[in-house]
Amino acid sequence: MKRITLLFFAFLLINSCTKEYIPRNIDTIQIQNFKIDSTSIRAIKVLDSEKVYYAGSKGNVGFKTDKGVSLNALNIKYKDSIIPNFRSVAFNGNDYFALSIGNPALLYKISQGKSTIVYKEEHEKVFYDALTFFDDNLHGIAVGDPTEDCASILLTSDAGKTWQKLSCDASPKFENGEAFFAASNTNIKTMGSTVWIASGGAKARVLKSTDFGKTWQVYNTPIIQGNGPQGIYSIDFADKNNGIIIGGDYSKPLENKANKAITTDGGKTWTLIADNQNPNYKSCVQYVPNTNGKEIFAVGKTGVSFSNDAGKTWKDVSKESYYAIQFVDKNTAWLSGNEKIGKLILE
């Protein structure tokens, strides 16, 4: 009798662990918006369901609460005249970092309400697009357009105290006209010691490193490519094997041909999904946490779209324009856009 009871509970345990997640049906969403005047916000880092950190185009960084209150807001100027245009933000567990586009490239460490430059680069071609830390919060990476014939990659291994640019010999070589997009700080994804980065322009490829960015492999994708505004704008992974890329042609945002694809082998090969079907151009794609890779949101200037079958089919759930979305948990997300930050609550 005792053995039968143990077998019965073992069966229940195995069955509960292997029970397939039933995704939600979401047709429309309501987003609470908080206005932030005169700034474009493409980079956010969620803290919790009540607070999000942001970095904007007018040198402004700080927290926004779900009551619309701004906290510890800084308006950063370089040498009292240059206002940095921030499109990247990251958090290492203690301090925030904001990285500007254009020349000079300025990477600020923001701690206890004060900002300090921890990296500066001057070059006529310099343009950094995305910034993030790995899971250990010691290693971090920033990526930018080529100043030579390779991707620009900054690395830190001391929680952001110091940053070094990877030599061109060690960086992935780029085709003429290939670059990154500073659209939402999500053309880069880290997991463990692995990082994936998505490119666009002349080529739409995925760069992958499994050793904190020291060595690289490069994989082709079927995403639309060849011209400057075409390519991959955002990448995300549900686990180490299953991922999604999205983008399109920024100059033709209503087109939906060859603008989204998935991988099941960690980024080595990619397969188009929902081709010639919506969603059209999007600047950010994110898996919803704890949904087994089934639920996905994509946002852009053409609105918000949702999939509950791992990207095979989609619904347009809002016409509101946003640059980025980031989830706190399965039911809560923060969004950013032009002069606004939004909060989404799912049932």
XYZ file of C-alpha atoms in Angstrom:
347
model
C 0.000 0.000 0.000
C 2.829 2.397 0.910
C 4.557 1.710 -2.409
C 1.349 2.377 -4.337
C 0.902 5.685 -2.518
C 4.459 6.754 -3.328
C 4.009 5.850 -6.986
C 0.758 7.813 -7.103
C 2.380 10.970 -5.721
C 5.347 10.538 -8.066
C 2.928 10.359 -10.979
C 1.194 13.559 -9.829
C 4.543 15.337 -9.481
C 5.728 14.345 -12.941
C 2.375 15.225 -14.457
C 2.332 18.666 -12.833
C 5.875 19.400 -14.003
C 5.141 18.454 -17.595
C 1.711 20.089 -17.790
C 1.691 22.387 -20.780
C 1.101 26.075 -20.183
C -2.230 27.316 -21.528
C -1.629 30.793 -22.959
C -4.044 33.643 -22.461
C -6.308 35.107 -25.119
C -5.724 38.862 -25.183
C -7.662 40.986 -27.678
C -7.146 44.496 -26.314
C -5.013 46.128 -23.633
C -5.182 49.310 -21.594
C -1.973 51.208 -20.914
C -1.654 53.890 -18.250
C 0.567 56.655 -19.630
C 2.722 59.164 -17.765
C 3.899 62.176 -19.719
C 7.532 63.251 -19.728
C 7.910 66.511 -21.638
C 10.284 67.114 -24.513
C 12.185 63.844 -24.517
C 12.195 60.622 -26.482
C 12.670 57.559 -24.281
C 14.013 54.445 -25.972
C 15.721 52.849 -22.962
C 14.090 51.636 -19.750
C 15.070 49.275 -16.958
C 12.286 47.982 -14.746
C 12.830 47.954 -11.013
C 9.482 46.563 -9.902
C 5.752 46.986 -10.525
C 5.833 50.474 -9.011
C 8.996 51.984 -10.421
C 10.970 52.065 -13.689
C 14.325 53.664 -14.531
C 14.608 55.570 -17.797
C 17.159 57.416 -19.927
C 16.029 59.918 -22.541
C 17.174 61.956 -25.521
C 17.721 65.216 -23.611
C 20.282 63.937 -21.123
C 17.576 63.123 -18.627
C 17.728 60.009 -16.445
C 15.762 58.947 -13.398
C 12.858 56.953 -11.990
C 9.196 57.169 -12.846
C 6.640 55.708 -10.440
C 3.238 54.248 -11.206
C 1.799 57.440 -9.702
C 3.594 59.504 -12.342
C 6.162 60.928 -9.948
C 9.740 61.470 -11.125
C 12.451 60.601 -8.597
C 16.171 61.391 -8.539
C 15.838 62.928 -11.996
C 19.112 64.197 -13.481
C 19.550 66.388 -16.534
C 23.085 65.597 -17.622
C 25.211 67.944 -19.721
C 28.741 67.296 -20.938
C 31.082 70.290 -20.563
C 27.977 72.446 -19.945
C 27.079 72.483 -23.655
C 26.636 68.945 -25.039
C 23.354 67.280 -24.079
C 23.820 63.493 -24.409
C 21.143 61.604 -26.322
C 20.688 58.438 -24.282
C 19.275 55.350 -26.007
C 20.808 52.721 -23.728
C 20.493 52.031 -20.035
C 21.634 49.142 -17.800
C 21.717 48.133 -14.127
C 24.317 45.999 -12.340
C 22.384 45.471 -9.127
C 23.790 48.592 -7.492
C 24.381 51.310 -10.078
C 22.771 52.437 -13.322
C 24.602 53.165 -16.550
C 23.463 55.336 -19.468
C 25.191 55.457 -22.855
C 24.798 58.206 -25.447
C 24.753 57.985 -29.217
C 26.903 60.156 -31.479
C 30.311 61.733 -31.112
C 31.615 61.805 -28.425
C 30.213 58.573 -27.021
C 29.645 59.067 -23.304
C 29.020 56.231 -20.846
C 27.848 57.444 -17.441
C 27.722 55.584 -14.158
C 24.832 56.901 -12.060
C 25.057 56.218 -8.336
C 23.278 57.896 -5.423
C 21.997 60.696 -7.594
C 25.378 61.564 -9.099
C 26.758 60.842 -12.591
C 30.356 60.005 -13.510
C 31.809 59.332 -16.958
C 33.414 55.868 -16.996
C 34.095 55.684 -20.746
C 34.451 58.222 -23.544
C 35.197 57.661 -27.217
C 35.713 60.288 -29.890
C 35.461 59.304 -33.550
C 33.522 60.701 -36.488
C 31.777 57.327 -36.936
C 31.171 56.464 -33.286
C 27.569 55.501 -32.480
C 26.665 53.134 -29.649
C 23.286 51.415 -29.799
C 22.733 49.126 -26.799
C 24.028 48.382 -23.317
C 23.376 45.618 -20.779
C 24.882 43.516 -18.000
C 25.115 39.736 -17.811
C 23.417 37.718 -15.079
C 26.435 37.932 -12.762
C 26.269 41.779 -12.775
C 30.059 41.872 -13.064
C 30.299 41.461 -16.813
C 28.691 44.058 -19.048
C 28.635 44.815 -22.745
C 27.847 47.733 -25.025
C 27.627 47.493 -28.817
C 27.918 50.099 -31.514
C 28.293 50.715 -35.212
C 31.655 50.117 -36.885
C 34.359 52.746 -36.693
C 36.566 50.367 -38.681
C 35.467 47.163 -40.481
C 34.158 45.459 -37.332
C 31.454 45.873 -34.722
C 32.271 48.232 -31.863
C 32.075 46.256 -28.615
C 32.796 47.528 -25.097
C 33.317 45.077 -22.249
C 33.575 45.311 -18.474
C 34.337 42.602 -15.937
C 34.362 44.746 -12.793
C 30.697 45.771 -12.605
C 31.221 48.776 -14.852
C 34.073 50.501 -13.046
C 36.231 50.244 -16.178
C 35.365 49.512 -19.823
C 37.605 48.405 -22.680
C 36.889 48.308 -26.398
C 37.409 44.886 -27.961
C 40.093 44.960 -30.624
C 38.948 44.766 -34.224
C 40.874 41.512 -34.599
C 38.659 39.945 -31.928
C 35.375 41.605 -32.965
C 33.010 40.272 -35.655
C 33.798 41.664 -39.092
C 30.994 43.694 -40.676
C 29.931 44.108 -44.267
C 30.013 47.630 -45.694
C 26.737 49.211 -44.634
C 26.008 46.757 -41.818
C 25.314 48.297 -38.420
C 23.046 48.164 -35.370
C 19.858 50.038 -34.531
C 19.491 52.192 -31.413
C 15.732 51.769 -31.370
C 14.912 50.251 -27.976
C 18.091 48.945 -26.292
C 16.822 45.438 -27.173
C 18.960 44.439 -30.143
C 21.021 42.693 -27.474
C 20.128 39.833 -25.102
C 22.168 38.128 -22.380
C 21.592 34.810 -20.607
C 24.224 33.303 -18.318
C 27.553 33.996 -20.034
C 25.913 34.099 -23.479
C 25.022 37.215 -25.446
C 23.207 37.620 -28.755
C 23.281 40.832 -30.803
C 21.222 41.590 -33.916
C 22.355 43.726 -36.856
C 20.751 45.407 -39.830
C 21.387 47.495 -42.918
C 23.384 45.720 -45.607
C 23.125 42.473 -43.609
C 20.692 41.257 -40.960
C 22.703 38.840 -38.843
C 22.912 37.512 -35.290
C 26.217 37.703 -33.420
C 26.661 35.232 -30.563
C 29.232 34.857 -27.793
C 29.204 32.279 -25.005
C 32.147 33.715 -23.023
C 30.977 37.190 -21.996
C 31.793 38.712 -25.396
C 35.400 37.635 -25.760
C 34.931 35.420 -28.845
C 32.154 35.447 -31.440
C 30.210 33.462 -33.993
C 28.038 35.131 -36.656
C 24.873 33.635 -38.177
C 22.800 34.720 -41.160
C 19.059 35.339 -40.954
C 16.264 35.615 -43.547
C 15.142 39.028 -42.226
C 14.768 41.733 -44.875
C 18.146 43.388 -45.508
C 20.224 45.277 -48.030
C 19.279 48.901 -47.352
C 20.058 51.172 -44.415
C 16.708 51.079 -42.545
C 16.123 47.345 -43.103
C 17.073 44.599 -40.688
C 16.673 43.328 -37.137
C 15.712 45.884 -34.512
C 15.130 43.621 -31.511
C 15.992 40.159 -30.221
C 14.844 38.089 -27.250
C 15.231 34.534 -25.973
C 12.821 32.481 -23.873
C 15.622 30.034 -23.025
C 19.062 29.169 -24.382
C 17.577 27.570 -27.519
C 14.345 29.367 -28.357
C 14.489 32.964 -29.521
C 12.832 35.550 -31.732
C 13.978 38.494 -33.841
C 11.857 41.295 -35.239
C 12.263 44.470 -37.249
C 11.557 45.286 -40.856
C 12.009 48.481 -42.823
C 11.790 51.621 -40.700
C 11.158 53.736 -43.790
C 8.197 51.517 -44.753
C 6.665 50.676 -41.366
C 3.422 49.206 -42.743
C 5.214 46.416 -44.605
C 5.339 42.990 -42.927
C 7.471 40.934 -45.302
C 10.419 38.987 -43.850
C 10.474 41.015 -40.639
C 10.220 38.330 -37.939
C 11.829 34.939 -37.381
C 12.431 32.348 -34.673
C 15.223 29.955 -33.737
C 15.165 26.654 -31.857
C 18.921 26.011 -31.866
C 20.268 28.979 -29.948
C 20.492 31.351 -32.876
C 22.389 29.274 -35.428
C 19.448 29.042 -37.842
C 16.341 31.191 -38.199
C 12.919 30.568 -39.773
C 10.507 33.264 -40.881
C 7.145 33.366 -39.098
C 3.857 35.118 -39.969
C 5.438 36.242 -43.231
C 3.397 38.874 -45.074
C 1.144 38.977 -42.019
C 1.029 41.415 -39.152
C 2.761 42.616 -37.119
C 4.542 45.022 -39.423
C 7.648 47.007 -38.451
C 8.393 46.771 -34.732
C 11.286 48.150 -32.670
C 11.036 45.807 -29.661
C 9.980 42.208 -29.011
C 9.808 40.513 -25.589
C 8.698 37.142 -24.260
C 6.253 37.319 -21.372
C 7.933 35.722 -18.318
C 6.725 32.342 -17.082
C 4.633 31.543 -20.167
C 6.904 28.813 -21.594
C 7.842 30.980 -24.565
C 4.228 31.067 -25.762
C 3.260 34.672 -25.038
C 5.109 37.482 -26.814
C 4.591 41.230 -27.132
C 6.015 43.429 -29.877
C 5.834 47.225 -29.909
C 6.705 49.980 -32.345
C 5.467 53.185 -33.891
C 2.757 51.106 -35.606
C 1.251 49.907 -32.303
C 1.349 46.893 -29.987
C 0.948 43.268 -31.088
C 0.528 40.039 -29.102
C 1.109 36.358 -29.856
C 0.053 33.418 -27.688
C 1.518 30.663 -29.884
C 5.250 31.476 -29.839
C 5.000 33.939 -32.710
C 3.140 31.877 -35.297
C 0.107 34.189 -35.267
C -0.462 37.662 -33.851
C -3.180 40.109 -32.820
C -2.955 43.894 -32.913
C -3.993 44.836 -29.370
C -3.291 48.586 -29.353
C -2.679 51.339 -31.883
C -0.562 53.347 -29.451
C 3.037 53.997 -30.464
C 5.897 52.840 -28.232
C 9.610 52.172 -28.658
C 10.196 49.564 -25.953
C 8.481 47.203 -23.536
C 9.954 45.361 -20.552
C 8.182 42.991 -18.192
C 8.329 42.938 -14.416
C 6.464 39.638 -14.248
C 3.800 37.727 -16.152
C 1.149 40.393 -15.557
C 3.039 43.682 -15.450
C 5.128 45.593 -17.977
C 6.533 49.076 -18.472
C 6.727 50.765 -21.883
C 8.479 53.839 -23.240
C 7.842 56.170 -26.144
C 8.015 59.754 -27.305
C 7.462 61.964 -24.271
C 5.831 59.170 -22.321
C 6.247 56.105 -20.147
C 3.443 53.537 -19.948
C 2.411 50.825 -17.547
C 0.559 47.707 -18.690
C -1.405 45.411 -16.384
C -2.591 42.081 -17.817
C -5.407 40.041 -16.314
